[in-house]
Coordinates of C-alpha atoms in Angstrom, one line a residue:
M1 CA 0.0 0.0 0.0
H2 CA 3.0 2.3 0.4
L3 CA 4.3 1.8 -3.2
T4 CA 4.7 5.0 -5.2
Q5 CA 3.5 5.2 -8.8
E6 CA 7.1 4.9 -9.9
E7 CA 7.3 1.6 -8.0
D8 CA 4.2 0.1 -9.4
Y9 CA 6.1 -2.0 -11.9
L10 CA 7.5 -4.1 -9.0
K11 CA 4.1 -5.9 -8.7
S12 CA 4.8 -7.7 -11.9
Q13 CA 8.3 -8.8 -10.8
T14 CA 7.5 -10.8 -7.6
N15 CA 8.6 -14.4 -7.2
S16 CA 7.4 -17.4 -5.3
L17 CA 8.7 -17.8 -1.8
Q18 CA 9.7 -21.3 -2.8
D19 CA 12.3 -19.9 -5.3
V20 CA 14.8 -17.6 -3.7
S21 CA 17.5 -18.4 -6.2
K22 CA 16.5 -15.5 -8.3
R23 CA 17.2 -13.1 -5.4
N24 CA 14.3 -11.0 -6.3
I25 CA 11.2 -9.5 -4.8
F26 CA 8.6 -11.4 -2.7
V27 CA 5.1 -10.6 -1.5
L28 CA 4.1 -11.7 2.0
D29 CA 0.4 -11.7 1.7
F30 CA -0.2 -12.5 5.4
L31 CA 1.7 -9.3 6.3
C32 CA 0.5 -7.2 3.4
M33 CA 4.2 -6.6 2.8
M34 CA 6.6 -6.6 -0.2
T35 CA 10.3 -7.4 0.6
K36 CA 13.5 -7.8 -1.4
L37 CA 16.7 -9.7 -0.8
R38 CA 19.7 -7.5 -0.9
P39 CA 22.2 -8.2 -3.6
Y40 CA 24.9 -10.7 -2.6
V41 CA 23.0 -11.8 0.5
C42 CA 22.8 -15.5 -0.6
T43 CA 26.5 -15.6 -1.4
F44 CA 27.3 -13.8 1.9
L45 CA 25.3 -16.3 4.0
E46 CA 26.9 -19.3 2.2
E47 CA 30.4 -17.9 2.9
A48 CA 29.6 -16.8 6.5
S49 CA 28.0 -20.2 7.4
Q50 CA 31.2 -22.0 6.6
M51 CA 33.0 -20.0 9.3
F52 CA 30.4 -19.0 11.8
E53 CA 27.2 -20.3 13.5
I54 CA 24.5 -17.9 12.5
D55 CA 21.9 -17.1 15.2
H56 CA 19.0 -14.8 16.1
K57 CA 19.5 -11.3 17.5
G58 CA 20.7 -11.3 21.2
L59 CA 23.9 -12.7 22.5
D60 CA 22.0 -14.4 25.3
V61 CA 21.0 -17.2 22.8
V62 CA 24.5 -17.7 21.5
L63 CA 26.2 -20.8 22.9
G64 CA 29.6 -19.2 23.4
Q65 CA 31.6 -16.4 25.1
E66 CA 31.2 -12.8 24.0
S67 CA 34.9 -12.8 23.2
A68 CA 34.1 -15.2 20.3
V69 CA 31.0 -13.6 18.8
L70 CA 30.7 -11.1 15.9
I71 CA 27.5 -9.1 15.2
L72 CA 26.5 -7.8 11.8
D73 CA 23.6 -5.3 11.9
D74 CA 22.5 -2.0 10.3
T75 CA 21.3 -0.6 13.7
E76 CA 23.9 0.2 16.3
S77 CA 21.4 1.3 19.0
V78 CA 20.0 -2.2 19.6
W79 CA 23.5 -3.4 20.6
A80 CA 24.3 -0.8 23.2
K81 CA 25.9 -3.4 25.5
H82 CA 27.9 -5.2 22.7
K83 CA 29.2 -2.4 20.4
D84 CA 32.7 -3.9 20.5
N85 CA 31.3 -7.0 18.8
L86 CA 29.5 -5.1 16.1
I87 CA 30.2 -4.8 12.4
L88 CA 27.9 -2.0 11.4
M89 CA 26.3 -2.5 8.0
E90 CA 25.0 0.3 5.8
R91 CA 21.2 0.2 5.7
Y92 CA 19.6 -1.1 2.5
H93 CA 17.0 1.5 1.2
F94 CA 15.5 -0.2 -1.8
F95 CA 11.8 0.9 -1.4
A96 CA 10.7 4.6 -1.3
S97 CA 8.9 3.9 2.0
S98 CA 12.2 3.0 3.6
C99 CA 13.8 6.3 2.4
R100 CA 10.9 8.3 3.8
Q101 CA 11.0 6.4 7.1
F102 CA 14.6 7.3 7.7
G103 CA 14.3 10.9 6.5
Y104 CA 16.1 10.6 3.1
N105 CA 14.6 13.1 0.6
C106 CA 15.7 11.3 -2.5
K107 CA 14.6 8.8 -5.1
S108 CA 14.9 5.2 -3.9
L109 CA 16.7 2.4 -5.8
S110 CA 13.3 1.0 -6.8
E111 CA 12.1 4.3 -8.2
L112 CA 15.3 4.6 -10.1
K113 CA 14.8 1.0 -11.4
S114 CA 18.3 0.4 -10.0
D115 CA 20.0 -1.7 -7.3
E116 CA 23.3 -2.3 -5.6
S117 CA 25.9 -3.9 -7.8
E118 CA 26.6 -7.5 -6.8
P119 CA 30.4 -7.2 -6.9
D120 CA 30.4 -3.8 -5.2
A121 CA 27.5 -4.4 -2.9
A122 CA 27.9 -3.3 0.8
L123 CA 27.6 -7.0 1.8
A124 CA 30.4 -8.0 -0.6
S125 CA 33.0 -6.3 1.5
V126 CA 32.1 -7.9 4.8
P127 CA 33.2 -11.5 4.1
K128 CA 36.8 -10.2 3.6
V129 CA 36.7 -8.8 7.1
L130 CA 35.1 -11.9 8.5
K131 CA 37.7 -14.2 6.9
R132 CA 40.6 -12.1 8.2
I133 CA 39.2 -12.0 11.7
H134 CA 38.4 -15.7 11.6
H135 CA 42.0 -16.4 10.5
M136 CA 43.5 -14.2 13.2
F137 CA 41.3 -15.8 15.9
F138 CA 41.9 -19.4 15.0
D139 CA 45.3 -19.5 13.2
G140 CA 47.1 -16.6 14.9
C141 CA 50.0 -17.3 17.2
W142 CA 48.6 -17.3 20.7
D143 CA 50.7 -18.0 23.8
D144 CA 47.5 -18.0 25.9
L145 CA 44.5 -19.4 24.0
G146 CA 42.2 -17.9 26.7
A147 CA 43.3 -14.5 25.7
R148 CA 41.8 -14.7 22.2
D149 CA 39.2 -12.0 21.9
V150 CA 37.3 -11.2 18.7
R151 CA 36.6 -7.7 20.0
H152 CA 40.3 -6.9 20.2
L153 CA 40.9 -8.3 16.7
L154 CA 38.0 -6.3 15.3
K155 CA 39.6 -3.1 16.7
I156 CA 42.9 -4.0 15.1
V157 CA 41.4 -4.6 11.6
R158 CA 39.3 -1.4 11.9
S159 CA 42.2 0.7 12.9
E160 CA 44.1 -0.2 9.7
V161 CA 41.4 1.3 7.4
L162 CA 42.6 4.9 7.5
K163 CA 46.0 4.4 9.0
G164 CA 48.4 7.1 8.0
C165 CA 45.7 9.7 7.3
K166 CA 45.8 12.9 9.3
I167 CA 42.4 14.8 9.2
V168 CA 41.2 18.3 9.8
F169 CA 37.4 19.1 9.8
T170 CA 35.9 22.3 8.6
V171 CA 32.1 23.2 8.5
V172 CA 31.3 19.7 9.7
I173 CA 31.5 19.9 13.5
P174 CA 29.4 22.7 15.1
T175 CA 31.5 25.4 16.7
N176 CA 29.9 24.9 20.1
F177 CA 30.6 21.1 20.0
L178 CA 33.6 19.4 21.6
A179 CA 35.3 18.2 18.5
N180 CA 36.7 14.9 19.8
N181 CA 33.2 13.9 21.0
H182 CA 31.7 14.2 17.5
H183 CA 30.8 10.9 15.9
L184 CA 32.8 11.5 12.7
W185 CA 35.9 12.4 14.7
K186 CA 35.5 9.2 16.8
M187 CA 34.8 7.2 13.7
A188 CA 37.9 8.4 11.9
E189 CA 40.1 7.7 15.0
Q190 CA 38.6 4.2 15.3
L191 CA 39.5 3.7 11.6
G192 CA 43.1 4.5 12.5
A193 CA 43.3 8.2 11.4
T194 CA 44.7 11.0 13.4
C195 CA 42.3 13.9 13.8
V196 CA 43.6 17.5 14.6
K197 CA 42.0 20.9 14.9
E198 CA 44.7 23.0 13.2
L199 CA 46.4 22.7 9.8
D200 CA 50.0 21.8 9.3
I201 CA 52.0 20.3 6.4
S202 CA 51.5 16.8 7.7
V203 CA 47.7 16.9 7.3
T204 CA 46.6 14.6 4.5
H205 CA 42.9 15.2 4.3
V206 CA 40.5 18.2 4.9
V207 CA 36.9 17.0 5.5
S208 CA 34.4 19.6 4.6
K209 CA 31.0 20.3 3.0
N210 CA 32.1 23.6 1.5
V211 CA 35.1 24.4 -0.8
G212 CA 34.9 28.1 0.3
T213 CA 36.3 27.8 3.8
E214 CA 39.8 28.9 4.6
K215 CA 40.9 25.3 5.4
S216 CA 39.3 24.0 2.2
R217 CA 41.1 26.6 0.2
W218 CA 44.3 25.6 2.0
A219 CA 43.8 22.0 1.0
V220 CA 43.4 22.9 -2.7
K221 CA 46.5 25.1 -2.6
E222 CA 48.7 22.6 -0.8
K223 CA 47.3 19.7 -3.0
K224 CA 45.8 17.9 -0.1
F225 CA 42.7 15.7 -0.3
L226 CA 39.5 17.7 0.1
V227 CA 36.7 15.3 0.7
H228 CA 33.1 15.1 1.9
P229 CA 32.3 13.6 5.3
Q230 CA 30.7 10.6 3.5
W231 CA 34.3 9.6 2.7
I232 CA 34.8 8.6 6.3
E233 CA 31.4 6.9 6.5
A234 CA 32.0 4.9 3.4
A235 CA 35.4 3.7 4.7
N236 CA 33.6 2.7 7.9
F237 CA 30.9 0.6 6.1
L238 CA 33.2 -0.9 3.4
W239 CA 36.2 -1.5 5.7
Q240 CA 38.7 0.0 3.3
K241 CA 39.9 3.5 2.3
Q242 CA 37.8 4.8 -0.6
P243 CA 39.1 6.7 -3.6
E244 CA 39.1 10.4 -2.6
E245 CA 38.0 11.5 -6.0
N246 CA 34.7 9.8 -5.5
F247 CA 33.9 12.1 -2.6
S248 CA 35.0 15.5 -3.8
I249 CA 32.8 18.4 -2.7
S250 CA 31.0 20.9 -4.9
H251 CA 30.9 24.7 -4.6
T252 CA 28.4 26.1 -2.2
K253 CA 27.4 29.6 -1.1
D254 CA 28.6 29.1 2.4
Q255 CA 31.9 30.9 2.7
R256 CA 32.7 30.5 6.4

């Protein structure tokens, strides 16, 4: 009932629930709901099941210590007590109703008659992380087997994503906000970057939404990377540093 006119074509593309091999769209009549499998999800589950036991949400149902459990979810708030176990997944907004629900004022993938690419899908990057952590956990050199903790390994892998990057923010963090408490500052540091408030020649990236600020102009002059905040978020979701040229910022009227 929430489909837009631009999504009406989806009604003719539904499949039987008995055939998920097509990885397409399904109608759950008893819930009055249409749902779609995310690209790469079947392959992901096949790969993950070879390394991990896959259970329901809630570590209380997992037959194992928290030091041996990884969580993959698109919602951080439901895992307040287990954030160190969490691999945060970018939410999949295929339907227009999903975009509206989460406050995105843009065309959905369904309205654009598009979808995530299988090879480049958000899910496709996760097995690489899982395999590496799995190898470190079981095949690493451990003097004390009891000291193996997947949470520690997760921090190590995450801290290598932006290692070597030195970041300055401009027109991103409110002036009355304590910079090192901002979520983007914390995220960048967790990814291994060094965040500073002032410019110096060792700065590698200026993160901004506006090319007109003093720090942004400095980045251009000194041939440093000038990127949108989404560059950090993409690295966080995909677990690897993204090409800076894909996150360049456009001119705006804000000249602060």
